[in-house]
mmCIF file of C-alpha atoms in Angstrom:
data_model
loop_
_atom_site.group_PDB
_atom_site.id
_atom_site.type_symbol
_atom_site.label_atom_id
_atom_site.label_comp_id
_atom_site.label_asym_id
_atom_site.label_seq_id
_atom_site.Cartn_x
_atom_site.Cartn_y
_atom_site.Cartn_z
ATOM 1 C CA UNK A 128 145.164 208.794 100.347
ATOM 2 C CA UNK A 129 148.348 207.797 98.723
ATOM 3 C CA UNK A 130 148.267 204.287 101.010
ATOM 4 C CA UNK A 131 145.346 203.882 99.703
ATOM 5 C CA UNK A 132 145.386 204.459 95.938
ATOM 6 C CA UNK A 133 148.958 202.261 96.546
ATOM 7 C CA UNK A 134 147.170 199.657 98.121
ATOM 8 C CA UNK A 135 143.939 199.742 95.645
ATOM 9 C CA UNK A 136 146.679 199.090 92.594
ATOM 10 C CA UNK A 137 148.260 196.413 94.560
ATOM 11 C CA UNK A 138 144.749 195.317 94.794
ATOM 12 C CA UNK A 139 144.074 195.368 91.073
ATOM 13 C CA UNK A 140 147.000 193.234 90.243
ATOM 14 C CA UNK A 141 146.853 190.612 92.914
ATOM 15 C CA UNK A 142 142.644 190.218 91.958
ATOM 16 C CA UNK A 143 143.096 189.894 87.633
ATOM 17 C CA UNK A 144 145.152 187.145 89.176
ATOM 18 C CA UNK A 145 147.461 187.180 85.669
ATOM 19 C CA UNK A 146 150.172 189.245 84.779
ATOM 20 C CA UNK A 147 148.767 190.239 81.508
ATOM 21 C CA UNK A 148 147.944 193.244 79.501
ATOM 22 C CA UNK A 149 144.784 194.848 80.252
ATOM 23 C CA UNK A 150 142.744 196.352 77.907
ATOM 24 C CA UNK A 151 142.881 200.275 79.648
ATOM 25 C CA UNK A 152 139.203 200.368 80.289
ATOM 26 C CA UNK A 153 138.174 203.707 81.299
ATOM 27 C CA UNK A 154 136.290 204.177 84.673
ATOM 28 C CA UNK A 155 132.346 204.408 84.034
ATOM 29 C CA UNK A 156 132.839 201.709 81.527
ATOM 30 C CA UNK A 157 134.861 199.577 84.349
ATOM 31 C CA UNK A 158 131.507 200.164 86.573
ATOM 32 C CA UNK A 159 128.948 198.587 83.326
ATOM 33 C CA UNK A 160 131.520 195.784 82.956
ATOM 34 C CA UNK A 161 131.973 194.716 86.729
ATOM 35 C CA UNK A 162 128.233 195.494 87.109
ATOM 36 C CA UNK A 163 127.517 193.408 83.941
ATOM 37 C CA UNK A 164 129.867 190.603 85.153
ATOM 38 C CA UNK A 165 128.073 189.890 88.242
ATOM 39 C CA UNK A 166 124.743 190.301 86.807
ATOM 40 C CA UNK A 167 125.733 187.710 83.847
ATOM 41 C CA UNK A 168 126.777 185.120 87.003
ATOM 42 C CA UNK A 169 123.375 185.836 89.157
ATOM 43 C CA UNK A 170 121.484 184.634 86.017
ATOM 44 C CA UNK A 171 123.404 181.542 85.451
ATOM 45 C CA UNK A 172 123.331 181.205 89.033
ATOM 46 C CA UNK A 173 119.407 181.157 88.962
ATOM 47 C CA UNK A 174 119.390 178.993 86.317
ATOM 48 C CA UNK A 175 121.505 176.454 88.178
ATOM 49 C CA UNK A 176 118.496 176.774 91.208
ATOM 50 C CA UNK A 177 115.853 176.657 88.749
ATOM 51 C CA UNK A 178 117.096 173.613 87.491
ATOM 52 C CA UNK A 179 117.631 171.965 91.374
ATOM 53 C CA UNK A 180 113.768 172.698 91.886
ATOM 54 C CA UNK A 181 112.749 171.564 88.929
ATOM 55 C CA UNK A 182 113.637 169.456 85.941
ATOM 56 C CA UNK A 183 117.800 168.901 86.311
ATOM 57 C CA UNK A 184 118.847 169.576 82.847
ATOM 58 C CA UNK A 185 122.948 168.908 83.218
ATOM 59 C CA UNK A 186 123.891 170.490 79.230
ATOM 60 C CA UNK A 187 122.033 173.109 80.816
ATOM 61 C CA UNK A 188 123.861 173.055 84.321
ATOM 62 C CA UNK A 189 126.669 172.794 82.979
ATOM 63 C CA UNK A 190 126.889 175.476 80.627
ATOM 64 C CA UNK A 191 125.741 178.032 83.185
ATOM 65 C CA UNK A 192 128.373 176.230 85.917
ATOM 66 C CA UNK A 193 130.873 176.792 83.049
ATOM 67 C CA UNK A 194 129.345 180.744 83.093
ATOM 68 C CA UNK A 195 129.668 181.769 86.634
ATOM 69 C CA UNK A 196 133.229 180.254 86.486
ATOM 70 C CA UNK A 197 134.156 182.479 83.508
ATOM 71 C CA UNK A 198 133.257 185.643 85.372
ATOM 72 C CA UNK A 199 134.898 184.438 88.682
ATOM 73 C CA UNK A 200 138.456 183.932 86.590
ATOM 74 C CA UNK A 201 137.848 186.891 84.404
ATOM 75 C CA UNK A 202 140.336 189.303 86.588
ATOM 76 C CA UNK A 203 137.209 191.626 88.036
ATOM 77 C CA UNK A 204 140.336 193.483 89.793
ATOM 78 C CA UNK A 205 141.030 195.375 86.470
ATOM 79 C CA UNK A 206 137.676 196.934 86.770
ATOM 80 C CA UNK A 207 137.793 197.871 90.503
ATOM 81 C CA UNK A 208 140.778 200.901 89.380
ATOM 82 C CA UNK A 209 140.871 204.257 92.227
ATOM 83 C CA UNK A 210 138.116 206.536 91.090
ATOM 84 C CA UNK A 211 135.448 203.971 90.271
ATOM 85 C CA UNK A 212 134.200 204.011 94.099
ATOM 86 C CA UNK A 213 131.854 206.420 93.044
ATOM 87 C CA UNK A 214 128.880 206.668 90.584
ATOM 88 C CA UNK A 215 130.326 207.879 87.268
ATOM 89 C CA UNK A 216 127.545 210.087 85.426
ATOM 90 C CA UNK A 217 124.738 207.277 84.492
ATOM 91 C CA UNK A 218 127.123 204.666 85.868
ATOM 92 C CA UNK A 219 125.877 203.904 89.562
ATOM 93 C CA UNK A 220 128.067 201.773 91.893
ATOM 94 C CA UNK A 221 126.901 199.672 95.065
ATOM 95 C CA UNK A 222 130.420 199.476 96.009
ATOM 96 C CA UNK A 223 131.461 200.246 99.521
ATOM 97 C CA UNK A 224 134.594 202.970 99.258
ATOM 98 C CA UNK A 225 136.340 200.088 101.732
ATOM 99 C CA UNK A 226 136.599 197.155 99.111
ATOM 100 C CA UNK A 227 139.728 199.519 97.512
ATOM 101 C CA UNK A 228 141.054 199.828 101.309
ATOM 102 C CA UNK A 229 140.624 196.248 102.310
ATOM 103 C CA UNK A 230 142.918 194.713 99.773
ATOM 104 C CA UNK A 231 144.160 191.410 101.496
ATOM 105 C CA UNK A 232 140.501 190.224 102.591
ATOM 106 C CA UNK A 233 138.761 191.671 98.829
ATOM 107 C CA UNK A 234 141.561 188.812 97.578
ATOM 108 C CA UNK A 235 140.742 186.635 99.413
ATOM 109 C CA UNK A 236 137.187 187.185 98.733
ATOM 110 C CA UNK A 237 137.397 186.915 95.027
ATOM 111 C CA UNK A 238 139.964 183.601 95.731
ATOM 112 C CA UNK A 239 136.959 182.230 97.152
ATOM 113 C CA UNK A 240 134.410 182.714 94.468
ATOM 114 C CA UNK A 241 136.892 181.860 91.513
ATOM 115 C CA UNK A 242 137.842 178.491 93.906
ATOM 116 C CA UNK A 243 133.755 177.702 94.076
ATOM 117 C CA UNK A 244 132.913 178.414 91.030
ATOM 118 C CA UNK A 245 135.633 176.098 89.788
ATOM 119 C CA UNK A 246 134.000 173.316 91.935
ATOM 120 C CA UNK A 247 130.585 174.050 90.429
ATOM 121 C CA UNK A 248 132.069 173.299 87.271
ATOM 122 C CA UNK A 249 133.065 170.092 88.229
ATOM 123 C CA UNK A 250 129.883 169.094 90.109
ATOM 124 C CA UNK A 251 128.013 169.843 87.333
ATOM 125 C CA UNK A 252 130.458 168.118 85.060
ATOM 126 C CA UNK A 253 130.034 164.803 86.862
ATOM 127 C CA UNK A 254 126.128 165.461 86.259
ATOM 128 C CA UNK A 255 125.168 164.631 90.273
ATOM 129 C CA UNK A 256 122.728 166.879 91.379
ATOM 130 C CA UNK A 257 123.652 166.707 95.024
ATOM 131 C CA UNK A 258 126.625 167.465 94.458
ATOM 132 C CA UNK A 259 125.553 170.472 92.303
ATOM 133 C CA UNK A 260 123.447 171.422 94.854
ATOM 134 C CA UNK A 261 125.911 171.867 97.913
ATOM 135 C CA UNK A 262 128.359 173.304 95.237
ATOM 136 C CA UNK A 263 125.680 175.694 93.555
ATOM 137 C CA UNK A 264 125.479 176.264 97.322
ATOM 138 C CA UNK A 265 129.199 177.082 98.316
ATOM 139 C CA UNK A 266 129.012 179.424 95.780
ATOM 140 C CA UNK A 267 126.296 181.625 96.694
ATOM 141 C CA UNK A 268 127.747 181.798 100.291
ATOM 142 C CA UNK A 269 131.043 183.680 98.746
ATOM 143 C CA UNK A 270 128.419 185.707 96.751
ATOM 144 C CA UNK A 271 126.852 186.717 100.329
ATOM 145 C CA UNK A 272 130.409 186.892 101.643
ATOM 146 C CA UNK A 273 131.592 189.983 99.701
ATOM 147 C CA UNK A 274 128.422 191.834 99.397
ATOM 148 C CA UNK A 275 127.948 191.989 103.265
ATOM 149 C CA UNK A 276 131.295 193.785 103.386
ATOM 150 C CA UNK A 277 131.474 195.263 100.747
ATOM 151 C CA UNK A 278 128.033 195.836 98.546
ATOM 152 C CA UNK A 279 125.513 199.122 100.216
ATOM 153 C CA UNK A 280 122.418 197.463 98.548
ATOM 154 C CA UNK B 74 100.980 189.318 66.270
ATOM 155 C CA UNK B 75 99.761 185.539 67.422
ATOM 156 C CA UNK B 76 102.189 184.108 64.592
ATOM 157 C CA UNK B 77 104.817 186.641 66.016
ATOM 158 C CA UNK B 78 104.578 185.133 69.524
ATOM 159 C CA UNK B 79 104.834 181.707 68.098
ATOM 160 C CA UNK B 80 107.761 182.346 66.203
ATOM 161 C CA UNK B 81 109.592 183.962 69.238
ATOM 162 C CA UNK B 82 108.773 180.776 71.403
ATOM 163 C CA UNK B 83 109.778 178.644 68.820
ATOM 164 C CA UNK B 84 112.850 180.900 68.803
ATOM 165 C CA UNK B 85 113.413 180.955 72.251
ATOM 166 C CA UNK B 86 113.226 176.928 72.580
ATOM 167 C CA UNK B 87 115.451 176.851 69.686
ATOM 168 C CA UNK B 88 117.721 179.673 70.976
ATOM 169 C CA UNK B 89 118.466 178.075 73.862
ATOM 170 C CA UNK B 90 120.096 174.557 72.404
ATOM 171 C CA UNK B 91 118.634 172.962 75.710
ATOM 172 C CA UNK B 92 115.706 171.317 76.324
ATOM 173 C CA UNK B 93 115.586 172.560 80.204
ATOM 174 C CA UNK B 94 114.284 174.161 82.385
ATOM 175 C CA UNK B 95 115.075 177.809 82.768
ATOM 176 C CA UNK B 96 114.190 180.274 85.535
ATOM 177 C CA UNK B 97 111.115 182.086 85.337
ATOM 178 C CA UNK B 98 112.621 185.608 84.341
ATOM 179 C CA UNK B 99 110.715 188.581 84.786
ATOM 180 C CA UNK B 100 110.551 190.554 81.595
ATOM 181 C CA UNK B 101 112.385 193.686 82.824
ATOM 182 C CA UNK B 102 115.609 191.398 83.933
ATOM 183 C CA UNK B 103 115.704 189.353 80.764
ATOM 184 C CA UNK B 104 116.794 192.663 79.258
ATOM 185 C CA UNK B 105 118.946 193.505 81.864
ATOM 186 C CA UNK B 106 120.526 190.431 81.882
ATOM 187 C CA UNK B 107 121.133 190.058 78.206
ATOM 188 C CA UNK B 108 122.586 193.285 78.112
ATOM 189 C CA UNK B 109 125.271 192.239 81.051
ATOM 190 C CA UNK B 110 125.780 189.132 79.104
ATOM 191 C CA UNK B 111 127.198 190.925 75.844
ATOM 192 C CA UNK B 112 128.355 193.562 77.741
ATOM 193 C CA UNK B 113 130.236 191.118 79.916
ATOM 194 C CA UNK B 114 130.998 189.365 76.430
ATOM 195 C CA UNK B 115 132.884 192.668 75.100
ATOM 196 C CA UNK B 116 134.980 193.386 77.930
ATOM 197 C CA UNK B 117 136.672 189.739 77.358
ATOM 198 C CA UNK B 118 136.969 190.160 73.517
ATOM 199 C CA UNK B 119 138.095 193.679 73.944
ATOM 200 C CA UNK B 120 141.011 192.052 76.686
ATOM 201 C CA UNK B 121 141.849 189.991 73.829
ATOM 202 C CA UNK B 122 142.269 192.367 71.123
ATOM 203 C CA UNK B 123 144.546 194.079 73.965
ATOM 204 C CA UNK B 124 146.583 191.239 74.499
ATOM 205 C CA UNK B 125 146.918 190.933 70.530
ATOM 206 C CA UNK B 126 148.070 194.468 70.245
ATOM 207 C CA UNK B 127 150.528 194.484 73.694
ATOM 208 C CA UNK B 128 152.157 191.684 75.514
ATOM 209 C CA UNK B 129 150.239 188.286 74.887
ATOM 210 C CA UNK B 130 149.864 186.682 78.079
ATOM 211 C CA UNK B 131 148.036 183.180 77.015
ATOM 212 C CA UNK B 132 146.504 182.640 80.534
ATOM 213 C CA UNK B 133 144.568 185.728 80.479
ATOM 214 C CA UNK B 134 143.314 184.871 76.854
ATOM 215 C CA UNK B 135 142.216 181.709 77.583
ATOM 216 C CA UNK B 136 140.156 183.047 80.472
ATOM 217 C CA UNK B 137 138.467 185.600 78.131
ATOM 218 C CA UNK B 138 138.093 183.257 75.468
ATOM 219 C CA UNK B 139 136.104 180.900 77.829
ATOM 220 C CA UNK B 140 134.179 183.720 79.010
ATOM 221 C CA UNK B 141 132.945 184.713 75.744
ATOM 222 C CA UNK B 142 132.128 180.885 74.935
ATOM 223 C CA UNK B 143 130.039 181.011 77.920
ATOM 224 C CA UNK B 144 127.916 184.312 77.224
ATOM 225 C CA UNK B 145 127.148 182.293 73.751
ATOM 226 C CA UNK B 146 126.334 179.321 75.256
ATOM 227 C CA UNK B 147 124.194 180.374 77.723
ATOM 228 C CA UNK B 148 121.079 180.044 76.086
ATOM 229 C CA UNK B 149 120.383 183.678 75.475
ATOM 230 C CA UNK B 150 117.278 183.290 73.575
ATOM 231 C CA UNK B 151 115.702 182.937 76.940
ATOM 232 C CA UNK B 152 115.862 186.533 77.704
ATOM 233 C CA UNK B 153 114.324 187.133 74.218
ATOM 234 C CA UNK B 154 110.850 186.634 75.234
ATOM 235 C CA UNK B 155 107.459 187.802 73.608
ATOM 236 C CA UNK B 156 107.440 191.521 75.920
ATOM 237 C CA UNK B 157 111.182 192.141 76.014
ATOM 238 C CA UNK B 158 111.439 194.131 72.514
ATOM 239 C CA UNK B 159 111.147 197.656 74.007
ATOM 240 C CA UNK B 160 111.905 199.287 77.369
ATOM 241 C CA UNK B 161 109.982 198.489 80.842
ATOM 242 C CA UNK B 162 110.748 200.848 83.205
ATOM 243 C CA UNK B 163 114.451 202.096 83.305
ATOM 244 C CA UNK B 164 115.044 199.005 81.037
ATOM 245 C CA UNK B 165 115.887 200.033 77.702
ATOM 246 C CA UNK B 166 117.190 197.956 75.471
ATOM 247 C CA UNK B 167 118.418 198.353 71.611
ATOM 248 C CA UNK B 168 116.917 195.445 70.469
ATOM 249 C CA UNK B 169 114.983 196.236 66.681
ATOM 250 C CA UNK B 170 111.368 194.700 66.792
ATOM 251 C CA UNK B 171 112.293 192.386 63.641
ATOM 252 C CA UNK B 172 114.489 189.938 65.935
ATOM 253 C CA UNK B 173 111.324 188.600 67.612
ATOM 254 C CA UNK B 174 109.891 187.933 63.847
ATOM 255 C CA UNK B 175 112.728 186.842 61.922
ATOM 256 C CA UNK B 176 113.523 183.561 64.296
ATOM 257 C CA UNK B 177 115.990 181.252 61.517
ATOM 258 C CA UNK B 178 117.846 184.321 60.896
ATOM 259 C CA UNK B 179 118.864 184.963 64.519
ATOM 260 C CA UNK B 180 118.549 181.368 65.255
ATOM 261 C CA UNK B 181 121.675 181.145 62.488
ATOM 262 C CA UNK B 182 123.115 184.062 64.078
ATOM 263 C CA UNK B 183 122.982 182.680 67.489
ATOM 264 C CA UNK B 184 124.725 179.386 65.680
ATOM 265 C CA UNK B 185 127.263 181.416 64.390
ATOM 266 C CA UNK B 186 128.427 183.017 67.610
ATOM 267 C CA UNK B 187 128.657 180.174 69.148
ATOM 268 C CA UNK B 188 130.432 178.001 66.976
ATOM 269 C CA UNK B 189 132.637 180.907 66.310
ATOM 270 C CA UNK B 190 133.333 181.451 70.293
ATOM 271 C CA UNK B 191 134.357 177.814 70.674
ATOM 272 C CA UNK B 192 136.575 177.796 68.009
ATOM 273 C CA UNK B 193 138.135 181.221 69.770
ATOM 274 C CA UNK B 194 138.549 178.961 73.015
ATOM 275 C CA UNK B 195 140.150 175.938 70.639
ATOM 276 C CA UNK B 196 142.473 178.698 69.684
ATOM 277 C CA UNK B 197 143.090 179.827 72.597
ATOM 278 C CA UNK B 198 144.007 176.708 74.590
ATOM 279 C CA UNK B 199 146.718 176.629 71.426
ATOM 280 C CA UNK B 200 148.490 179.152 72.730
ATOM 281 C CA UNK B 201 148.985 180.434 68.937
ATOM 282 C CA UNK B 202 148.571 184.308 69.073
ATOM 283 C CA UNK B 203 147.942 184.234 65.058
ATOM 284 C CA UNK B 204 145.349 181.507 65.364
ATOM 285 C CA UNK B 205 143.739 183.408 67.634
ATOM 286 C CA UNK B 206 143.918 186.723 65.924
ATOM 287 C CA UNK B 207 141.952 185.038 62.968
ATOM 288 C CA UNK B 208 139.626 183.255 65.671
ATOM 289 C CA UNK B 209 139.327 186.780 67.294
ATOM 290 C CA UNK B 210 138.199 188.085 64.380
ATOM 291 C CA UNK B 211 135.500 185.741 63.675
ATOM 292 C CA UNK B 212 134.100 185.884 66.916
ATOM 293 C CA UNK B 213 133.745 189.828 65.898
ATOM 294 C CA UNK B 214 131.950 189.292 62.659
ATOM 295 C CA UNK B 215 129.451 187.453 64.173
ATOM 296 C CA UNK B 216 128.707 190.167 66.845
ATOM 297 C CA UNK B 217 128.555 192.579 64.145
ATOM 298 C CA UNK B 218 126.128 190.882 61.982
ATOM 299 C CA UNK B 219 123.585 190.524 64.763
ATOM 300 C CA UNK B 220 123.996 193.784 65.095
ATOM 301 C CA UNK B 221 123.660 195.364 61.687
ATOM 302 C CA UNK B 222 120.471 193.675 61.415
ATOM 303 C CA UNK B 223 118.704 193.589 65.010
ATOM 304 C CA UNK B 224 120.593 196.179 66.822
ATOM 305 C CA UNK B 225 119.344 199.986 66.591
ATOM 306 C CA UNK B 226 122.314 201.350 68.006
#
């Protein structure tokens, strides 16, 4: 247990991928924010699809390109602390107990996303819909990445 | 009530700043994904304030401050639609009824937070802990007066 909690904290600080100060954020409220986080980036995500399928909008594109980035270089590792594996009274988790054990390939994970999403935002910056499209793409496949290993629903 | 749901589409074009297209989103999600978006909006300001109080790491400010810019330029008014002003299903949501009706109010509101956030990114990019204390607080003012007027809790 003590490898690890060790490991899970090494975790933490690798992912927020800043030496800052974080705001001490207790545990069910880590669970809303994380949960929250990658809810706010499957919206903005569906906006960028909506707007492949239909009318390409790029202040539109951009601006949710510019969203999903935020969340992917927002240091999620601060809210993934030992203790949160588990629902939290009202505050359900889909986490897999392994993402706090797996700390080398959850980093490499989240490197992934926050390197994608930073490509979205330049693809939609340079306003060419292909090239939005394989990003927007890219993306989604580090979304599917982590939540085969480590998402239960 | 037909002059209601006019004003709320009129608010919801206007909300949105963009002219595109936006993902058909089921009624139930726009609340759940408005709520992620200010929750997700609150963790970053609340990093802030830490950073403010502790050790002021710039990097990790500038990241929050861009994620905050992005949850108010998202075009949230899209998840305000005619439907969304009380709970479906396991949905709640703390909206008050009068947002839907009062649509250049929250329209100004919506203005506010936005101009506010970008300003909070300006500041952040500075690297000027003071500029972005004042910036900070801004950004906060404008949460707060949404609140006091369309938020029940």
């Amino acid at each position: 247990m003590k490898k690890i909690a060790i490991a899970a904290i090494v975790g933490i600080v690798t992912l927020s991928l800043t030496s800052g100060v974080f705001a001490q954020v207790k545990p069910e409220d880590q669970i809303k924010f994380r949960k929250a986080a990658y809810s706010f980036s499957a919206w903005n995500m569906g906006k960028i699809k909506a707007n492949l399928e239909g009318a390409y909008n790029a202040e539109q594109v951009k601006a949710a390109a510019e969203a999903v980035a935020a969340v992917a270089n927002s240091g999620l590792g601060a809210l993934f602390s030992p203790g949160t594996e588990k629902a939290i009274g009202e505050q359900k988790t889909a986490v897999k107990p392994e993402l706090f054990q797996k700390t080398p390939e959850v980093v490499k994970l989240a490197g992934d996303f926050a390197a994608a999403a930073n490509e979205l935002v330049k693809a939609a910056e340079s306003g060419d819909a292909a090239a939005v499209k394989a990003a927007h793409g890219k993306v989604s496949a580090t979304c599917k990445a982590c939540h085969d290993d480590f998402k239960t629903r």
